[in-house]
Coordinates of C-alpha atoms and ligand atoms in Angstrom, one line a residue:
X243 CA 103.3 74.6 107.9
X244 CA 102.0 72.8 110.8
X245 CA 98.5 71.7 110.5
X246 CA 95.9 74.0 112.5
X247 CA 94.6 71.0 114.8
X248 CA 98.0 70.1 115.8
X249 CA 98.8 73.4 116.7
X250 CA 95.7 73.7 118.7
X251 CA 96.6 70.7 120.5
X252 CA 100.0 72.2 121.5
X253 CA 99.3 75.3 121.9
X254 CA 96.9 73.7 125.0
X255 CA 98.8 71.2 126.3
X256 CA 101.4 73.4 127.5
X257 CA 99.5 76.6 128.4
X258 CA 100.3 77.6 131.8
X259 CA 97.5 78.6 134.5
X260 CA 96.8 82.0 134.8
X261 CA 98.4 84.0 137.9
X262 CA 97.2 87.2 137.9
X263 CA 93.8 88.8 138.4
X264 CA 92.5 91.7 137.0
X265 CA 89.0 93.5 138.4
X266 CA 86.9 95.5 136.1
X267 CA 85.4 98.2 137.9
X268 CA 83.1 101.5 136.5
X269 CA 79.8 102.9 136.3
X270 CA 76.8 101.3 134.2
X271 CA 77.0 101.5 130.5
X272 CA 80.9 102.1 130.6
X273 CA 81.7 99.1 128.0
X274 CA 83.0 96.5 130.7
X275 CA 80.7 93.7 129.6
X276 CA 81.4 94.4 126.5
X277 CA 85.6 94.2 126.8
X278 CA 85.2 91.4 128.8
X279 CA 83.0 89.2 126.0
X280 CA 85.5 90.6 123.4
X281 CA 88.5 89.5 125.5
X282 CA 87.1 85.9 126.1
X283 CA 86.0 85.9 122.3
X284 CA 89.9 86.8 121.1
X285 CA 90.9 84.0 123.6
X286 CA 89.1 81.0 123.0
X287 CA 89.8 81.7 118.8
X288 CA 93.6 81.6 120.2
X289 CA 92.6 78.4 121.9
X290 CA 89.9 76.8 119.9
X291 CA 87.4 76.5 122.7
X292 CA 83.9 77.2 122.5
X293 CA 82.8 80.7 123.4
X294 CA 79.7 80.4 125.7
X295 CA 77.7 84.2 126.5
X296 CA 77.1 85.3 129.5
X297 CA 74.5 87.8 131.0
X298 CA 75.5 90.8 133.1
X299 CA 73.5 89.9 136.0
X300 CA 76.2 87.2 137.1
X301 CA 79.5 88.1 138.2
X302 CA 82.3 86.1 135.8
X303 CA 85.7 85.2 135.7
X304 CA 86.7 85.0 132.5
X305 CA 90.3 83.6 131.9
X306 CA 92.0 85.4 128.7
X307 CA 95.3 84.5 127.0
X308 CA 97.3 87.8 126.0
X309 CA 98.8 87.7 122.7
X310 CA 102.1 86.5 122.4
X311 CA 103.2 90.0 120.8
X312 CA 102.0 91.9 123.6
X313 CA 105.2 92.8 126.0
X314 CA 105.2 91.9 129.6
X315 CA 107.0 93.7 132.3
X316 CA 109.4 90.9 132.9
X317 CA 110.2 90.5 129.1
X318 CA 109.8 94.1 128.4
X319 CA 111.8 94.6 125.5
X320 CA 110.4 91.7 123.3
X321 CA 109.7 92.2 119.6
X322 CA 108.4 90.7 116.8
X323 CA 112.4 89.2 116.0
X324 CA 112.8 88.2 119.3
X325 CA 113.3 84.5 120.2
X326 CA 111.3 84.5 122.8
X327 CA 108.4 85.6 120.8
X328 CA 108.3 81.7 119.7
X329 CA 108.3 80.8 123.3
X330 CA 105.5 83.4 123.9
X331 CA 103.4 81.4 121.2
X332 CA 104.0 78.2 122.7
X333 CA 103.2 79.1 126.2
X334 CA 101.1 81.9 126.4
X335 CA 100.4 84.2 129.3
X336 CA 96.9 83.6 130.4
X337 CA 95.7 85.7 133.2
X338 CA 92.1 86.8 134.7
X339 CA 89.4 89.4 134.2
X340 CA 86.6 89.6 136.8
X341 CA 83.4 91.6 135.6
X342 CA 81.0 92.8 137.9
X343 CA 77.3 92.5 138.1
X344 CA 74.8 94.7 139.1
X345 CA 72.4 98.1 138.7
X346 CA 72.9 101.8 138.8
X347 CA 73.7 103.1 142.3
X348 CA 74.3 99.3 143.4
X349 CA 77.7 98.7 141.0
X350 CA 79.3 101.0 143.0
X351 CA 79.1 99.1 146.6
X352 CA 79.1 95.9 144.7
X353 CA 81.8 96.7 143.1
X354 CA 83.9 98.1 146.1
X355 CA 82.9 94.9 148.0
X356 CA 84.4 92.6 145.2
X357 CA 87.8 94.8 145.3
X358 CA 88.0 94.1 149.2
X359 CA 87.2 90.5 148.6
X360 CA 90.4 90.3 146.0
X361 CA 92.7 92.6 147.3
X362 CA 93.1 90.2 150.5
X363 CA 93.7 87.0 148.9
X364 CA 97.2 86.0 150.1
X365 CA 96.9 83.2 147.7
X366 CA 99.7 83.9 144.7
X367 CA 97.0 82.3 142.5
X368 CA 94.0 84.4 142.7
X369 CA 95.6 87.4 144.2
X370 CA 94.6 90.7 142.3
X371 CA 97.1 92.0 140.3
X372 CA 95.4 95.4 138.9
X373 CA 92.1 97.8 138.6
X374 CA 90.7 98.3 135.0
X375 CA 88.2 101.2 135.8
X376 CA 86.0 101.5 132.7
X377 CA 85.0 104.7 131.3
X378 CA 82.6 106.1 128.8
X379 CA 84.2 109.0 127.3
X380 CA 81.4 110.7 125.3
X381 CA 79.2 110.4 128.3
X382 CA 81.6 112.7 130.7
X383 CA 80.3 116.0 129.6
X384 CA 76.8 115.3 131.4
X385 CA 77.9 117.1 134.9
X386 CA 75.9 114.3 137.1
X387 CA 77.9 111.4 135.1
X388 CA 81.0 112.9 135.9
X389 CA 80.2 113.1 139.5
X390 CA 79.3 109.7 139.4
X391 CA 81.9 108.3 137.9
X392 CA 84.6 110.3 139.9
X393 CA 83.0 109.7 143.1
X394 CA 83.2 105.9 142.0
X395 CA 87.1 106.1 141.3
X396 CA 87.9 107.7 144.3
X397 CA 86.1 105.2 146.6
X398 CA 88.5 102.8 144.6
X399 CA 91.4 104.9 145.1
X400 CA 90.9 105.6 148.8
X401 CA 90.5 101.7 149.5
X402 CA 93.5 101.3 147.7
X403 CA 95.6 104.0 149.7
X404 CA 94.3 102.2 152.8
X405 CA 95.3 99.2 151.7
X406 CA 98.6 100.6 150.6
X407 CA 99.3 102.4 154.2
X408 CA 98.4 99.1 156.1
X409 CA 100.6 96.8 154.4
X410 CA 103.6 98.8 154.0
X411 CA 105.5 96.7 157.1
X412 CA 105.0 93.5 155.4
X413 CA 106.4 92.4 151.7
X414 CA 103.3 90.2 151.2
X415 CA 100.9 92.8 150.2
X416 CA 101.5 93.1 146.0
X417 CA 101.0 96.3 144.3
X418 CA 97.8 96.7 142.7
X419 CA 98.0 98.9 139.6
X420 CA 94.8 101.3 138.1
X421 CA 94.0 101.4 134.3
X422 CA 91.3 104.1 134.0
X423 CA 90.3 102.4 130.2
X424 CA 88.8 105.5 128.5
X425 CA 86.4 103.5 126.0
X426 CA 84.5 104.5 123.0
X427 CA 87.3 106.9 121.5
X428 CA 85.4 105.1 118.1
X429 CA 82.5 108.0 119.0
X430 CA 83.3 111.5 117.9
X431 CA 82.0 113.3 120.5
X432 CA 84.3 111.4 123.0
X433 CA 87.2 113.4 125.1
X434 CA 90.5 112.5 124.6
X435 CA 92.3 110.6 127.3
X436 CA 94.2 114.1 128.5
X437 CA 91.1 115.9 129.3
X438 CA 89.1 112.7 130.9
X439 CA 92.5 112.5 133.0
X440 CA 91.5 116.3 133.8
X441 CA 88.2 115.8 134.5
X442 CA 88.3 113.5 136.9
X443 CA 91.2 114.6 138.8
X444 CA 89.5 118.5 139.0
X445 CA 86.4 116.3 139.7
X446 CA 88.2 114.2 142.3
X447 CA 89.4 117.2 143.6
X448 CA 86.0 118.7 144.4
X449 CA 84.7 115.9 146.1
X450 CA 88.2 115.6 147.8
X451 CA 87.7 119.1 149.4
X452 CA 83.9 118.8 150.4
X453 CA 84.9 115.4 152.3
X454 CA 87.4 117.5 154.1
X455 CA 85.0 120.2 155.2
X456 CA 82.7 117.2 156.4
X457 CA 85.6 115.9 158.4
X458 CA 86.0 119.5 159.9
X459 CA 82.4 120.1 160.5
X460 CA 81.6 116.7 162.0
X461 CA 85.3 117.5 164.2
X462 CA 83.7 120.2 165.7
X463 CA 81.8 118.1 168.5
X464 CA 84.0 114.6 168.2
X465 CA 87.8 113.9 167.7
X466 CA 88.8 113.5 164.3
X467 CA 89.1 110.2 163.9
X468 CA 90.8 109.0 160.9
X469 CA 93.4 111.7 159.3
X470 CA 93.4 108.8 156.6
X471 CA 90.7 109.4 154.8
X472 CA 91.6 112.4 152.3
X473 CA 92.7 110.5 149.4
X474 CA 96.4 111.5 148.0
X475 CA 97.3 113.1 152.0
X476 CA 98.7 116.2 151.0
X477 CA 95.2 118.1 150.9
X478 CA 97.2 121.9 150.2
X479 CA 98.0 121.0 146.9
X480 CA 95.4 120.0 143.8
X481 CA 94.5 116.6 143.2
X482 CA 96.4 114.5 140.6
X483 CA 97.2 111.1 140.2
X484 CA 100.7 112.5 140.4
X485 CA 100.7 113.2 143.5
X486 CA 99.0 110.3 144.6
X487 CA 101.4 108.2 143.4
X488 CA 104.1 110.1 145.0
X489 CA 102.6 110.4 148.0
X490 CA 100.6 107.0 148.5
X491 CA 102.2 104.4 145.7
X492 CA 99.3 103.5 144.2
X493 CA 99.5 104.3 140.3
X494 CA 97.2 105.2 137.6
X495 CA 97.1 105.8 133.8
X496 CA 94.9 106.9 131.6
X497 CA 94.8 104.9 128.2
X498 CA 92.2 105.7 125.4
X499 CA 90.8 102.3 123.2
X500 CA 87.8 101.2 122.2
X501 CA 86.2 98.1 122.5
X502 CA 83.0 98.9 119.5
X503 CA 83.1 100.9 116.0
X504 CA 85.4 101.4 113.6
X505 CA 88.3 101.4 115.5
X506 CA 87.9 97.6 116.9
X507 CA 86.8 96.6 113.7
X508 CA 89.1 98.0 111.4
X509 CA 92.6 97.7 113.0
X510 CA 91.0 94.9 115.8
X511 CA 93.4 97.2 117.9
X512 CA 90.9 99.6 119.7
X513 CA 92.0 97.5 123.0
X514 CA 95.5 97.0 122.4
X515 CA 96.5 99.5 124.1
X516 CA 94.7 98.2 127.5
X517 CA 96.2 94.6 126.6
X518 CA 100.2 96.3 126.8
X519 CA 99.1 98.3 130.2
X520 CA 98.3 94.4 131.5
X521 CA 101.2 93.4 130.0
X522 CA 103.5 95.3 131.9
X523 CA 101.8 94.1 135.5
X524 CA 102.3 90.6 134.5
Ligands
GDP45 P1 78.7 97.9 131.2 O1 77.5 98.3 131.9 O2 79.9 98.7 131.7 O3 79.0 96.4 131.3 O4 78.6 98.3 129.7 P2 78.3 97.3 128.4 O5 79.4 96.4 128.1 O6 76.9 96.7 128.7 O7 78.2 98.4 127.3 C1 77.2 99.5 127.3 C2 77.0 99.9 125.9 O8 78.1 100.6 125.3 C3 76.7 98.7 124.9 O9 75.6 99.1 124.1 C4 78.0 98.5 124.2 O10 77.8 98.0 122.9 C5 78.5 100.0 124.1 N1 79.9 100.1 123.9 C6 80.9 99.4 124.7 N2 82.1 99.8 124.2 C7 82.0 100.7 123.2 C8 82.9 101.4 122.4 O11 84.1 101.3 122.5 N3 82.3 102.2 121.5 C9 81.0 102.4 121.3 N4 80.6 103.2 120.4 N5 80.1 101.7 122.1 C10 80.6 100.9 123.0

C-alpha cells in the first residue's frame, strides 16, 4: 500500500474547510465535554495532528473530520462499494462543534446566548447548521434534573420557533436541526431513547401549560403581548416534537450513544449514531 506519511500528507493537502457548525447545548454533567474531546481525539488520528486538551471553563471550537463512511444528506445513499467512498477518503467532510463553558444555573443563559450569537451569522462559513442537546440518561429519573433539563430544551426550542417564524419571508435563514444525544446508554440504569423522548415532551408539556397560565394571569391587568411564546402554537393538543415540527419546522430526534464504557470502547461506535444524524445536515 501507500506509505502512512504519504497518505497523511494527502489526505491534508486537499481537505476542504469546514462549512457547517454545530452547537453543543445541555445541562452540566451531560457528557458534552467529553463528546467533544473524543470527537477532536478521532479527528486529529484521521489527520495526524497533535491533540492538545482543553479545560471546560473556555468555550472551544473544535473542527472534526467525519468519517468517510458516514452518509451525508447530499450523498445519502453511499456505501462501503460505492465510488465515491474513495472520494470521501480523499476529501473528507470536516465541519464544527462548539462546546460551551460554564456552571450550573449559568450554562443555561450562556448557552442560550451562544445559540443567538450563531443562529444570526449570515456568513455561509460559520453559520450554524444544527443543535446537539446533550443528555444524561441515567440521571433523568431524579424529578429536579428532569425539570432542569426540560426547561433548558424548551428555552432552545422556543428561540428556535422564533427564529423560524421571523425568517420565514426570506430564503437566507437555514434550517437549524435538534439532536437531543441521549448519552451514557453504556450505564444500566439509563432510559432508553423512547421514554427520554417521553419524558421530556410530558415534561415540556408541564412547563408548556404553567407558562400559559402565567400569560393568562399576567393578561388579566395588561394586553397579551406576544401570542408567540407557547412553544409548538397549538396549546389544545399535548406536547410532542411531532407537532412542533408540523406546526413550527423546527425538527428533533432522539438518538441514544454513548460517548464512555463499554459501548465506546468495544465497538468505538457508541457515537456513531450522532455522527450519521450530522451526516445527513451536511
Ligand atoms: P459536561 O458538563 O456536559 O461537559 O459533561 P462532561 O463531559 O464533563 O461529563 C460529565 C461526566 O460524565 C464525566 O465524568 C464523563 O466521563 C461522564 N460521561 C460522559 N459520557 C459518558 C457516557 O457515555 N457514559 C458514562 N458512563 N459516563 C459518561
Amino acid at each position: 500500500g501507500v506509505p502512512i506519511a504519504l497518505h497523511v500528507f494527502f489526505f491534508q493537502a486537499v481537505a476542504s474547510p469546514p462549512s457547517s457548525n454545530f452547537l453543543l447545548l445541555g445541562p452540566s454533567g451531560a457528557g458534552k465535554t467529553a463528546f467533544a474531546t473524543l470527537l477532536e481525539a478521532k479527528s486529529s488520528l484521521a489527520s495526524n495532528k497533535s491533540h492538545d486538551t482543553h479545560t471546560s471553563q473556555q468555550s472551544t471550537l473544535v473542527t472534526v473530520t467525519l468519517p468517510p463512511t458516514v452518509p451525508t444528506g447530499s450523498n445519502r445513499y453511499r456505501s462501503v462499494n460505492d465510488p465515491s467512498l474513495k472520494e470521501a477518503v480523499r476529501n473528507p467532510i470536516k465541519y464544527r462543534v462548539r462546546d460551551t463553558p460554564g456552571h450550573g444555573k449559568l450554562r443555561a443563559s450562556q448557552g442560550i446566548a451562544e445559540l443567538q450569537a450563531m443562529s444570526q451569522s449570515k456568513d455561509i462559513k460559520t453559520r450554524l447548521r444544527g443543535v446537539v442537546f446533550m443528555v444524561d440518561t441515567a440521571a433523568l429519573v431524579d424529578e429536579a434534573t428532569l425539570r432542569d433539563t426540560a426547561t433548558y430544551l424548551h428555552d432552545v426550542l422556543l428561540f428556535l420557533q422564533k427564529r423560524a417564524k421571523n425568517g420565514s419571508s426570506s430564503k437566507r435563514t437555514t434550517d437549524i436541526s435538534v439532536l437531543v444525544a441521549a448519552n451514557k446508554q453504556d450505564l444500566f440504569t439509563a432510559l432508553p431513547p423512547g421514554a427520554v423522548r417521553e419524558k421530556l415532551e410530558a415534561e415540556i408539556d408541564r412547563i408548556r401549560k404553567s407558562k400559559t397560565k402565567g400569560l393568562l394571569d399576567a393578561s388579566a391587568d395588561t394586553e397579551l403581548e406576544d401570542e408567540e411564546e407557547i412553544l409548538g402554537n397549538d396549546e389544545q393538543e399535548a406536547f410532542s416534537f411531532k407537532l412542533l415540527e408540523h406546526e413550527v419546522g423546527v425538527k428533533v430526534d432522539v438518538v441514544g450513544g454513548a460517548v464512555k464504557g463499554d459501548l465506546q470502547e468495544e465497538f468505538g461506535s457508541g457515537v456513531r449514531r450522532w455522527e450519521e444524524w450530522v451526516g445527513m445536515c451536511l
